[in-house]
CSV table of C-alpha atoms in Angstrom, one decimal:
chain,number,residue,atom,x,y,z
A,1,MET,CA,-157.9,-104.5,35.8
A,2,THR,CA,-160.9,-104.8,38.2
A,3,ARG,CA,-161.8,-107.9,40.3
A,4,THR,CA,-164.1,-109.0,40.4
A,5,MET,CA,-166.0,-111.1,43.4
A,6,SER,CA,-169.0,-113.5,44.1
A,7,LEU,CA,-170.1,-112.5,48.7
A,8,ALA,CA,-168.6,-115.7,50.0
A,9,GLN,CA,-165.2,-114.9,48.9
A,10,THR,CA,-165.6,-111.3,50.2
A,11,ARG,CA,-167.5,-112.4,53.0
A,12,ARG,CA,-164.6,-114.8,53.9
A,13,VAL,CA,-162.2,-112.1,53.0
A,14,ALA,CA,-163.8,-109.8,56.3
A,15,ILE,CA,-163.7,-112.7,58.6
A,16,ALA,CA,-160.2,-113.6,58.2
A,17,ALA,CA,-159.5,-109.6,58.0
A,18,GLN,CA,-161.0,-109.6,61.3
A,19,GLY,CA,-159.1,-112.7,62.8
A,20,LEU,CA,-162.1,-114.8,63.6
A,21,ASP,CA,-160.7,-117.4,61.1
A,22,ARG,CA,-157.6,-117.9,63.5
A,23,ALA,CA,-157.3,-121.5,65.8
A,24,ARG,CA,-157.2,-119.1,68.8
A,25,PRO,CA,-154.2,-119.7,71.2
A,26,GLY,CA,-154.2,-121.9,74.8
A,27,ALA,CA,-152.8,-119.3,77.2
A,28,VAL,CA,-153.4,-115.8,76.3
A,29,THR,CA,-150.4,-113.0,76.7
A,30,MET,CA,-150.0,-109.5,75.9
A,31,ARG,CA,-148.6,-110.2,72.6
A,32,HIS,CA,-152.0,-111.9,71.6
A,33,LEU,CA,-154.0,-109.0,72.9
A,34,THR,CA,-151.9,-105.9,71.1
A,35,GLY,CA,-151.5,-108.1,67.8
A,36,THR,CA,-155.5,-108.6,67.8
A,37,LEU,CA,-156.2,-105.3,68.7
A,38,GLU,CA,-153.5,-104.1,66.0
A,39,ARG,CA,-155.1,-106.3,63.6
A,40,ILE,CA,-158.4,-105.0,63.8
A,41,GLY,CA,-157.6,-101.1,64.5
A,42,LEU,CA,-159.5,-100.8,68.0
A,43,LEU,CA,-162.3,-101.5,70.8
A,44,GLN,CA,-165.0,-100.6,71.2
A,45,ILE,CA,-166.7,-99.7,74.4
A,46,ASP,CA,-169.5,-98.8,75.9
A,47,SER,CA,-171.1,-98.9,79.9
A,48,VAL,CA,-174.2,-101.3,79.1
A,49,ASN,CA,-172.6,-104.5,81.3
A,50,VAL,CA,-175.5,-106.6,81.7
A,51,LEU,CA,-172.8,-109.4,79.5
A,52,ALA,CA,-170.1,-108.4,79.6
A,53,ARG,CA,-168.6,-104.7,79.0
A,54,ALA,CA,-168.9,-103.9,75.1
A,55,HIS,CA,-164.6,-103.6,74.2
A,56,LEU,CA,-163.7,-106.6,75.9
A,57,LEU,CA,-166.2,-109.8,73.9
A,58,PRO,CA,-164.3,-108.6,70.7
A,59,LEU,CA,-160.9,-110.7,72.5
A,60,LEU,CA,-163.0,-112.7,73.5
A,61,ALA,CA,-164.2,-114.0,70.0
A,62,ARG,CA,-160.7,-114.1,68.8
A,63,LEU,CA,-158.4,-115.1,71.3
A,64,GLY,CA,-160.8,-117.4,73.4
A,65,PRO,CA,-160.6,-117.4,77.5
A,66,TYR,CA,-157.9,-114.7,78.7
A,67,ASP,CA,-157.5,-113.4,81.6
A,68,THR,CA,-158.9,-109.8,81.4
A,69,ALA,CA,-156.9,-108.2,83.5
A,70,LEU,CA,-155.1,-108.0,80.6
A,71,VAL,CA,-156.8,-105.1,78.7
A,72,ASP,CA,-156.6,-102.9,82.0
A,73,ARG,CA,-152.5,-103.2,82.2
A,74,ALA,CA,-152.0,-102.5,78.7
A,75,SER,CA,-154.8,-99.3,79.0
A,76,GLY,CA,-153.9,-97.9,82.6
A,77,ARG,CA,-150.0,-99.4,83.0
A,78,ALA,CA,-147.1,-98.1,81.8
A,79,PRO,CA,-146.1,-98.6,79.6
A,80,ARG,CA,-150.1,-97.9,77.4
A,81,ARG,CA,-150.5,-100.7,75.1
A,82,MET,CA,-154.0,-99.1,73.7
A,83,VAL,CA,-154.9,-94.9,75.1
A,84,GLU,CA,-159.3,-94.5,75.2
A,85,ALA,CA,-160.3,-91.5,72.3
A,86,TRP,CA,-163.6,-90.9,70.4
A,87,ALA,CA,-162.6,-92.3,66.9
A,88,HIS,CA,-165.4,-95.3,66.5
A,89,GLU,CA,-167.4,-94.3,69.3
A,90,ALA,CA,-166.0,-94.4,72.4
A,91,SER,CA,-162.8,-96.3,71.5
A,92,TYR,CA,-159.4,-98.2,72.8
A,93,LEU,CA,-157.1,-98.0,70.3
A,94,PRO,CA,-153.0,-99.0,70.3
A,95,VAL,CA,-150.6,-96.2,71.3
A,96,ASP,CA,-149.8,-95.1,68.0
A,97,THR,CA,-153.5,-94.5,66.5
A,98,TYR,CA,-154.3,-91.8,68.9
A,99,PRO,CA,-152.4,-88.9,66.8
A,100,LEU,CA,-154.4,-89.7,64.6
A,101,VAL,CA,-157.0,-88.8,66.1
A,102,ALA,CA,-157.1,-85.5,66.6
A,103,GLY,CA,-160.2,-84.5,64.6
A,104,THR,CA,-162.7,-87.0,65.4
A,105,ARG,CA,-162.0,-86.7,68.8
A,106,ARG,CA,-162.4,-82.7,68.5
A,107,ARG,CA,-165.6,-83.2,66.0
A,108,TRP,CA,-166.7,-85.9,69.3
A,109,ALA,CA,-166.3,-83.7,72.2
A,110,GLY,CA,-168.6,-81.4,70.6
A,111,VAL,CA,-167.8,-77.8,73.0
A,112,ASP,CA,-166.3,-75.1,70.6
A,113,PRO,CA,-163.3,-74.2,73.7
A,114,ALA,CA,-164.6,-70.7,72.5
A,115,VAL,CA,-168.0,-71.7,74.6
A,116,ILE,CA,-167.0,-72.1,77.2
A,117,GLN,CA,-164.7,-69.8,78.2
A,118,GLU,CA,-167.2,-67.2,76.5
A,119,ARG,CA,-169.6,-68.4,79.6
A,120,HIS,CA,-167.3,-69.6,81.9
A,121,PRO,CA,-163.9,-67.2,82.0
A,122,GLY,CA,-161.5,-69.4,83.4
A,123,LEU,CA,-163.2,-72.6,83.8
A,124,LEU,CA,-160.8,-74.4,80.7
A,125,ARG,CA,-157.9,-74.1,82.8
A,126,LEU,CA,-158.8,-74.1,86.3
A,127,VAL,CA,-159.8,-78.1,85.6
A,128,HIS,CA,-156.7,-78.8,83.8
A,129,ASP,CA,-154.9,-77.3,86.3
A,130,VAL,CA,-156.8,-78.6,89.0
A,131,VAL,CA,-156.2,-82.9,86.7
A,132,ALA,CA,-152.2,-81.3,86.7
A,133,GLU,CA,-151.8,-81.1,90.6
A,134,ARG,CA,-153.9,-83.7,92.2
A,135,GLY,CA,-154.5,-86.5,89.1
A,136,PRO,CA,-155.2,-89.1,87.7
A,137,LEU,CA,-159.2,-87.8,89.0
A,138,THR,CA,-162.7,-89.1,88.5
A,139,GLY,CA,-165.0,-86.0,87.0
A,140,ARG,CA,-166.5,-86.6,89.8
A,141,GLU,CA,-163.5,-85.7,92.0
A,142,VAL,CA,-162.5,-82.5,89.7
A,143,GLU,CA,-166.2,-81.5,89.9
A,144,ALA,CA,-165.1,-81.2,94.3
A,145,PHE,CA,-163.0,-79.6,93.2
A,146,VAL,CA,-164.2,-76.2,91.4
A,147,ASP,CA,-165.8,-73.7,92.9
A,148,ALA,CA,-169.2,-74.5,93.6
A,149,ARG,CA,-170.0,-71.5,90.8
A,150,TYR,CA,-168.6,-73.8,87.4
A,151,THR,CA,-170.5,-76.4,88.3
A,152,GLU,CA,-174.4,-75.4,88.4
A,153,ARG,CA,-176.7,-78.5,86.4
A,154,GLY,CA,-179.4,-77.7,83.4
A,155,GLU,CA,-177.3,-75.3,81.6
A,156,GLY,CA,-178.7,-76.8,78.7
A,157,TRP,CA,-175.6,-79.3,78.2
A,158,GLY,CA,-176.3,-82.1,75.6
A,159,TRP,CA,-175.7,-84.7,77.6
A,160,ARG,CA,-177.7,-82.1,81.4
A,161,TRP,CA,-173.7,-81.8,81.8
A,162,SER,CA,-172.0,-79.7,85.3
A,163,ALA,CA,-170.3,-77.0,83.5
A,164,ALA,CA,-166.5,-78.5,84.6
A,165,LYS,CA,-167.8,-82.0,83.3
A,166,THR,CA,-167.8,-79.7,79.7
A,167,ALA,CA,-165.1,-78.9,80.2
A,168,LEU,CA,-163.2,-82.4,81.1
A,169,GLU,CA,-164.6,-83.4,77.9
A,170,CYS,CA,-164.0,-80.3,75.1
A,171,LEU,CA,-160.2,-81.0,77.0
A,172,PHE,CA,-160.3,-84.8,76.3
A,173,GLY,CA,-161.2,-84.4,73.1
A,174,GLY,CA,-158.8,-81.3,72.7
A,175,GLY,CA,-155.6,-84.1,73.9
A,176,ASP,CA,-154.6,-82.4,77.1
A,177,LEU,CA,-156.4,-84.7,79.2
A,178,ILE,CA,-156.5,-88.8,78.4
A,179,ALA,CA,-157.3,-91.0,80.9
A,180,ALA,CA,-155.8,-92.8,82.3
A,181,ARG,CA,-157.6,-95.8,83.1
A,182,ARG,CA,-161.3,-96.7,84.0
A,183,ASN,CA,-162.0,-97.1,87.9
A,184,ALA,CA,-163.9,-99.8,89.3
A,185,GLN,CA,-167.5,-97.9,87.9
A,186,PHE,CA,-166.3,-97.8,85.5
A,187,GLU,CA,-165.6,-94.6,84.6
A,188,ARG,CA,-162.8,-91.9,83.2
A,189,VAL,CA,-160.0,-91.0,85.1
A,190,TYR,CA,-158.1,-88.2,83.9
A,191,ASP,CA,-155.0,-87.0,83.5
A,192,LEU,CA,-152.3,-84.8,81.5
A,193,THR,CA,-151.4,-86.3,77.9
A,194,GLU,CA,-147.9,-86.2,78.6
A,195,ARG,CA,-148.4,-88.3,81.5
A,196,VAL,CA,-150.2,-91.3,79.9
A,197,LEU,CA,-148.7,-91.4,76.5
A,198,PRO,CA,-145.4,-93.2,76.4
A,199,PRO,CA,-142.2,-90.8,75.1
A,200,HIS,CA,-142.6,-92.2,71.8
A,201,VAL,CA,-146.0,-91.8,70.9
A,202,ARG,CA,-145.8,-88.1,73.1
A,203,ASP,CA,-142.9,-86.6,71.4
A,204,ARG,CA,-143.7,-87.3,67.4
A,205,PRO,CA,-144.6,-84.4,65.6
A,206,VAL,CA,-148.1,-83.9,64.9
A,207,PRO,CA,-149.5,-85.4,62.2
A,208,ASP,CA,-150.6,-83.6,58.6
A,209,PRO,CA,-154.2,-84.3,58.9
A,210,GLU,CA,-154.8,-86.1,55.1
A,211,ASP,CA,-151.4,-88.4,56.3
A,212,ALA,CA,-153.8,-89.0,59.5
A,213,VAL,CA,-156.7,-90.0,57.1
A,214,ARG,CA,-154.3,-91.8,55.0
A,215,GLU,CA,-153.1,-94.0,57.8
A,216,LEU,CA,-156.8,-94.1,59.4
A,217,VAL,CA,-158.4,-95.7,55.6
A,218,ARG,CA,-154.8,-97.8,55.9
A,219,ILE,CA,-155.7,-99.1,59.0
A,220,SER,CA,-160.1,-99.3,58.4
A,221,ALA,CA,-158.9,-100.9,55.1
A,222,ARG,CA,-157.3,-103.9,56.8
A,223,ALA,CA,-159.9,-105.2,59.1
A,224,HIS,CA,-161.8,-104.6,56.2
A,225,GLY,CA,-160.3,-107.3,54.1
A,226,VAL,CA,-163.1,-106.2,50.9
A,227,GLY,CA,-165.3,-102.9,51.6
A,228,THR,CA,-166.7,-99.4,50.2
A,229,LEU,CA,-166.3,-95.9,50.6
A,230,ARG,CA,-168.6,-95.4,53.1
A,231,CYS,CA,-167.9,-98.9,55.2
A,232,LEU,CA,-163.9,-97.4,55.1
A,233,ALA,CA,-165.0,-94.2,56.4
A,234,ASP,CA,-167.1,-95.3,59.1
A,235,TYR,CA,-164.5,-97.1,60.9
A,236,PHE,CA,-163.7,-94.0,61.8
A,237,ARG,CA,-166.6,-92.3,61.6
A,238,LEU,CA,-164.6,-89.7,58.7
A,239,GLY,CA,-166.3,-88.0,56.0
A,240,GLN,CA,-166.1,-90.0,52.8
A,241,ARG,CA,-165.1,-86.9,50.8
A,242,VAL,CA,-161.4,-87.2,52.7
A,243,THR,CA,-162.3,-90.5,52.4
A,244,ARG,CA,-161.9,-91.0,48.8
A,245,ARG,CA,-159.7,-89.2,48.3
A,246,ALA,CA,-156.8,-91.2,50.6
A,247,VAL,CA,-158.0,-94.3,49.0
A,248,ASP,CA,-157.0,-92.2,45.4
A,249,GLU,CA,-154.0,-92.0,46.6
A,250,LEU,CA,-153.8,-95.7,48.3
A,251,VAL,CA,-154.2,-97.3,44.8
A,252,ASP,CA,-152.4,-95.6,43.3
A,253,ALA,CA,-149.5,-96.6,46.1
A,254,GLY,CA,-150.6,-100.3,45.3
A,255,GLU,CA,-151.5,-100.9,48.5
A,256,LEU,CA,-156.3,-101.0,47.3
A,257,LEU,CA,-157.2,-102.8,45.1
A,258,PRO,CA,-160.2,-101.8,43.4
A,259,VAL,CA,-162.9,-104.9,43.3
A,260,THR,CA,-166.3,-105.7,42.7
A,261,VAL,CA,-168.3,-107.5,44.1
A,262,THR,CA,-171.6,-109.5,43.0
A,263,GLY,CA,-175.0,-107.8,44.0
A,264,TRP,CA,-173.0,-103.8,44.9
A,265,ASP,CA,-174.0,-101.6,43.1
A,266,ARG,CA,-171.6,-99.3,44.1
A,267,PRO,CA,-167.2,-99.7,44.2
A,268,ALA,CA,-165.0,-101.3,46.4
A,269,TRP,CA,-161.8,-101.8,47.7
A,270,MET,CA,-159.3,-104.8,49.2
A,271,HIS,CA,-156.3,-104.4,50.8
A,272,ALA,CA,-153.3,-105.6,48.6
A,273,ALA,CA,-152.5,-107.9,52.0
A,274,ALA,CA,-155.7,-109.8,51.9
A,275,ARG,CA,-156.8,-112.9,51.7
A,276,VAL,CA,-158.8,-115.2,50.5
A,277,PRO,CA,-159.3,-118.5,52.2
A,278,ARG,CA,-161.3,-120.7,49.8
A,279,ARG,CA,-163.2,-121.9,53.2
A,280,THR,CA,-163.0,-121.0,56.8
A,281,SER,CA,-163.6,-122.5,60.5
A,282,ALA,CA,-163.9,-119.7,62.5
A,283,ARG,CA,-166.6,-120.2,64.9
A,284,ALA,CA,-167.4,-117.3,67.7
A,285,LEU,CA,-170.6,-115.5,69.3
A,286,LEU,CA,-170.1,-111.3,68.3
A,287,ALA,CA,-170.9,-108.7,70.0
A,288,PRO,CA,-173.7,-106.1,69.1
A,289,PHE,CA,-170.5,-103.9,69.4
A,290,ASP,CA,-167.7,-106.1,67.3
A,291,PRO,CA,-165.5,-104.8,64.1
A,292,LEU,CA,-167.3,-107.1,62.4
A,293,VAL,CA,-171.7,-106.3,62.8
A,294,PHE,CA,-170.1,-102.5,63.0
A,295,GLU,CA,-171.5,-101.7,59.3
A,296,ARG,CA,-174.7,-103.2,59.2
A,297,ARG,CA,-175.6,-102.6,55.7
A,298,ARG,CA,-172.6,-104.4,54.7
A,299,LEU,CA,-174.0,-107.7,57.2
A,300,LEU,CA,-176.6,-107.3,55.5
A,301,GLU,CA,-175.5,-107.7,52.1
A,302,LEU,CA,-172.8,-109.9,53.1
A,303,PHE,CA,-174.1,-111.7,55.5
A,304,GLY,CA,-178.1,-111.7,55.8
A,305,MET,CA,-178.4,-110.5,58.3
A,306,HIS,CA,-180.8,-107.4,59.2
A,307,TYR,CA,-179.4,-106.4,62.8
A,308,ARG,CA,-179.9,-104.2,65.6
A,309,ILE,CA,-179.2,-103.7,68.4
A,310,GLY,CA,-182.2,-104.7,70.9
A,311,ILE,CA,-181.2,-102.2,73.9
A,312,TYR,CA,-181.6,-98.9,72.3
A,313,THR,CA,-185.0,-100.4,71.2
A,314,PRO,CA,-188.3,-100.5,73.8
A,315,ALA,CA,-189.0,-103.4,74.4
A,316,HIS,CA,-192.5,-104.2,73.1
A,317,LEU,CA,-190.2,-103.0,69.9
A,318,ARG,CA,-187.3,-105.8,69.7
A,319,THR,CA,-187.4,-108.5,67.5
A,320,HIS,CA,-184.6,-110.7,68.7
A,321,GLY,CA,-184.1,-109.6,72.9
A,322,TYR,CA,-182.4,-106.9,74.8
A,323,TYR,CA,-178.2,-107.6,74.1
A,324,VAL,CA,-178.3,-110.1,71.0
A,325,LEU,CA,-175.5,-111.7,69.2
A,326,PRO,CA,-174.7,-113.3,65.7
A,327,PHE,CA,-173.7,-116.0,66.3
A,328,LEU,CA,-170.1,-117.1,63.4
A,329,LEU,CA,-169.5,-120.5,62.4
A,330,GLY,CA,-168.2,-120.4,58.7
A,331,GLU,CA,-168.3,-118.7,56.9
A,332,HIS,CA,-172.3,-117.8,58.4
A,333,LEU,CA,-173.8,-115.9,60.6
A,334,VAL,CA,-176.6,-119.2,61.7
A,335,ALA,CA,-178.6,-118.4,64.8
A,336,ARG,CA,-178.0,-114.7,67.3
A,337,VAL,CA,-178.4,-115.2,70.9
A,338,ASP,CA,-179.7,-112.1,74.1
A,339,LEU,CA,-177.6,-113.8,76.4
A,340,LYS,CA,-177.0,-112.0,80.4
A,341,HIS,CA,-174.5,-113.0,82.7
A,342,ASP,CA,-176.6,-113.3,85.8
A,343,ARG,CA,-173.0,-112.8,88.6
A,344,ASP,CA,-175.4,-113.4,91.1
A,345,GLY,CA,-176.6,-116.8,90.6
A,346,GLY,CA,-173.6,-117.9,88.0
A,347,ARG,CA,-175.1,-118.2,85.4
A,348,LEU,CA,-174.8,-116.4,81.8
A,349,LEU,CA,-178.5,-117.0,80.9
A,350,VAL,CA,-180.0,-117.5,77.0
A,351,ARG,CA,-182.8,-114.9,77.0
A,352,SER,CA,-183.9,-115.6,73.8
A,353,ALA,CA,-182.7,-117.6,71.0
A,354,PHE,CA,-182.8,-117.7,67.0
A,355,LEU,CA,-181.5,-120.2,63.3
A,356,GLU,CA,-181.2,-118.4,61.1
A,357,GLN,CA,-182.2,-119.3,57.4
A,358,PRO,CA,-180.1,-119.3,54.3
A,359,ARG,CA,-180.0,-117.1,51.1
A,360,SER,CA,-180.7,-118.6,48.4
A,361,GLY,CA,-176.9,-119.2,47.5
A,362,ASP,CA,-176.2,-120.6,50.3
A,363,THR,CA,-177.1,-123.6,51.5
A,364,ALA,CA,-174.9,-125.5,49.0
A,365,THR,CA,-172.1,-124.4,53.0
A,366,TRP,CA,-174.6,-123.7,55.2
A,367,PRO,CA,-174.5,-126.4,58.6
A,368,ALA,CA,-177.5,-128.0,59.7
A,369,PRO,CA,-179.1,-126.7,62.4
A,370,ALA,CA,-178.1,-130.1,64.6
A,371,VAL,CA,-173.8,-128.5,63.8
A,372,VAL,CA,-175.0,-125.0,65.1
A,373,VAL,CA,-177.2,-125.8,68.5
A,374,ALA,CA,-174.4,-128.5,69.1
A,375,GLU,CA,-171.9,-125.9,68.5
A,376,LEU,CA,-173.5,-123.2,69.2
A,377,ALA,CA,-173.5,-125.0,73.1
A,378,ALA,CA,-169.7,-125.5,73.0
A,379,GLU,CA,-169.5,-122.0,72.2
A,380,LEU,CA,-172.1,-120.7,74.5
A,381,GLY,CA,-169.6,-122.6,77.4
A,382,THR,CA,-166.0,-121.7,76.8
A,383,MET,CA,-168.1,-117.6,76.7
A,384,ALA,CA,-169.7,-119.0,80.7
A,385,ARG,CA,-165.9,-120.2,81.4
A,386,TRP,CA,-164.2,-117.1,80.5
A,387,LEU,CA,-166.8,-115.0,82.8
A,388,GLY,CA,-167.3,-117.6,85.8
A,389,ALA,CA,-170.1,-118.7,85.7
A,390,HIS,CA,-170.5,-121.9,86.7
A,391,ALA,CA,-173.2,-123.7,84.1
A,392,VAL,CA,-175.1,-121.7,80.6
A,393,VAL,CA,-178.7,-122.0,81.1
A,394,VAL,CA,-181.8,-121.3,78.6
A,395,ASP,CA,-184.7,-119.1,80.1
A,396,ASP,CA,-187.5,-120.6,80.7
A,397,THR,CA,-189.7,-118.2,79.2
A,398,ALA,CA,-186.8,-117.7,76.1
A,399,ALA,CA,-188.6,-117.6,72.2
A,400,GLY,CA,-187.4,-117.7,69.9
A,401,ASP,CA,-187.1,-121.4,67.4
A,402,LEU,CA,-183.7,-122.8,68.5
A,403,ALA,CA,-184.8,-122.3,72.8
A,404,ARG,CA,-185.4,-125.9,73.0
A,405,PRO,CA,-183.3,-127.9,71.3
A,406,LEU,CA,-180.4,-125.8,72.6
A,407,GLY,CA,-182.2,-126.0,75.3
A,408,ALA,CA,-182.1,-130.1,75.6
A,409,GLU,CA,-178.4,-129.7,74.1
A,410,LEU,CA,-177.4,-128.2,76.8
A,411,ASP,CA,-178.6,-130.3,79.1
A,412,ARG,CA,-177.5,-133.7,76.9
A,413,VAL,CA,-174.0,-132.2,77.5
A,414,ARG,CA,-173.9,-131.7,81.5
A,415,LEU,CA,-175.6,-134.8,81.7
A,416,ALA,CA,-172.6,-136.2,79.9
A,417,ASP,CA,-169.7,-133.7,81.5
A,418,ALA,CA,-171.9,-135.6,85.2
A,419,ASP,CA,-170.9,-139.2,83.5
A,420,ALA,CA,-167.3,-138.2,82.6
A,421,TYR,CA,-167.0,-136.7,86.2
A,422,HIS,CA,-168.5,-140.1,87.7
């Protein structure tokens, strides 16, 4: 029989599947970091650094304050626990997942090696040999070693890349090169894949494409708890046809269970090992690239939040700000805040703060506004300490109906802390 689930149940399953309802550890270790990455499957990478790098924030949401050197060690020193690949955009993955995304990597590279070979004969081999002999190297360093006839710009490549950069991305997408680490400027540092992957991954036979897709859908389903075909395909940017075939196979194996979610007009599936909590006490600020908010239709239907990333929107069209984080409290997204780390001033700046309104079916479990303000102030304080900021400040020009009460709460907390200190 197909199980029927309410939106509230599905919401709690989704939060639990992402590990957002778990108590945060006091001292975060490498085991905590790798366990979290295994649970959620990937960390999306983005270069915007107005608050912190995108891949660092989902770990903060689940683990609390942690030493980001753990991430650098896991991704940049042997034995690698995580590596970079094209998956859901550019992402960090557990090393064991890397061979599974070979098809995704090649699609994202977007450049046919034959085209490069025709336009610049010998370029791919030259770039590969330069990295083999002198790597690890950044793209700029590779260009410096490649003959000038290969580095003209403005040839019409999709991102106006040089020919050498295009060759690097082609080799990266094909798996011949990999990012050994990111440097202080957040540039990829390329090396030969066989010199970076641990032997147990490097020496493994190339997986059959259908087996790879099935395993990726299995990871996606575990990370979703409950998901539709679109959800399960989007996590690793898979085609819906191959995803549906994998779903059917996992249903036959008893790993996925068909469910009907109240209000959804399409089929859904629940991972057989998913928890269905009766309540949750989650509290977290979710980055724009957090896996819980990847799929916007799912976010709207589950949480009632219409969410878009302001960084891709012209300033005059932004509704909530530039780098806006939804605030998860209990089982609801109850607010959203636009944040900036003022590194020179040592402050975490709140540039806007908006209170969400409950839908009619959510009012019984929706926290009171005063609770939202107090809990948000506390979570902002946690983030500030992690960033090394000495204060959380609501900007004088901050927009939103939550800005003034949040500012008052932060002032109250500061005074209470000062009284306690004295």
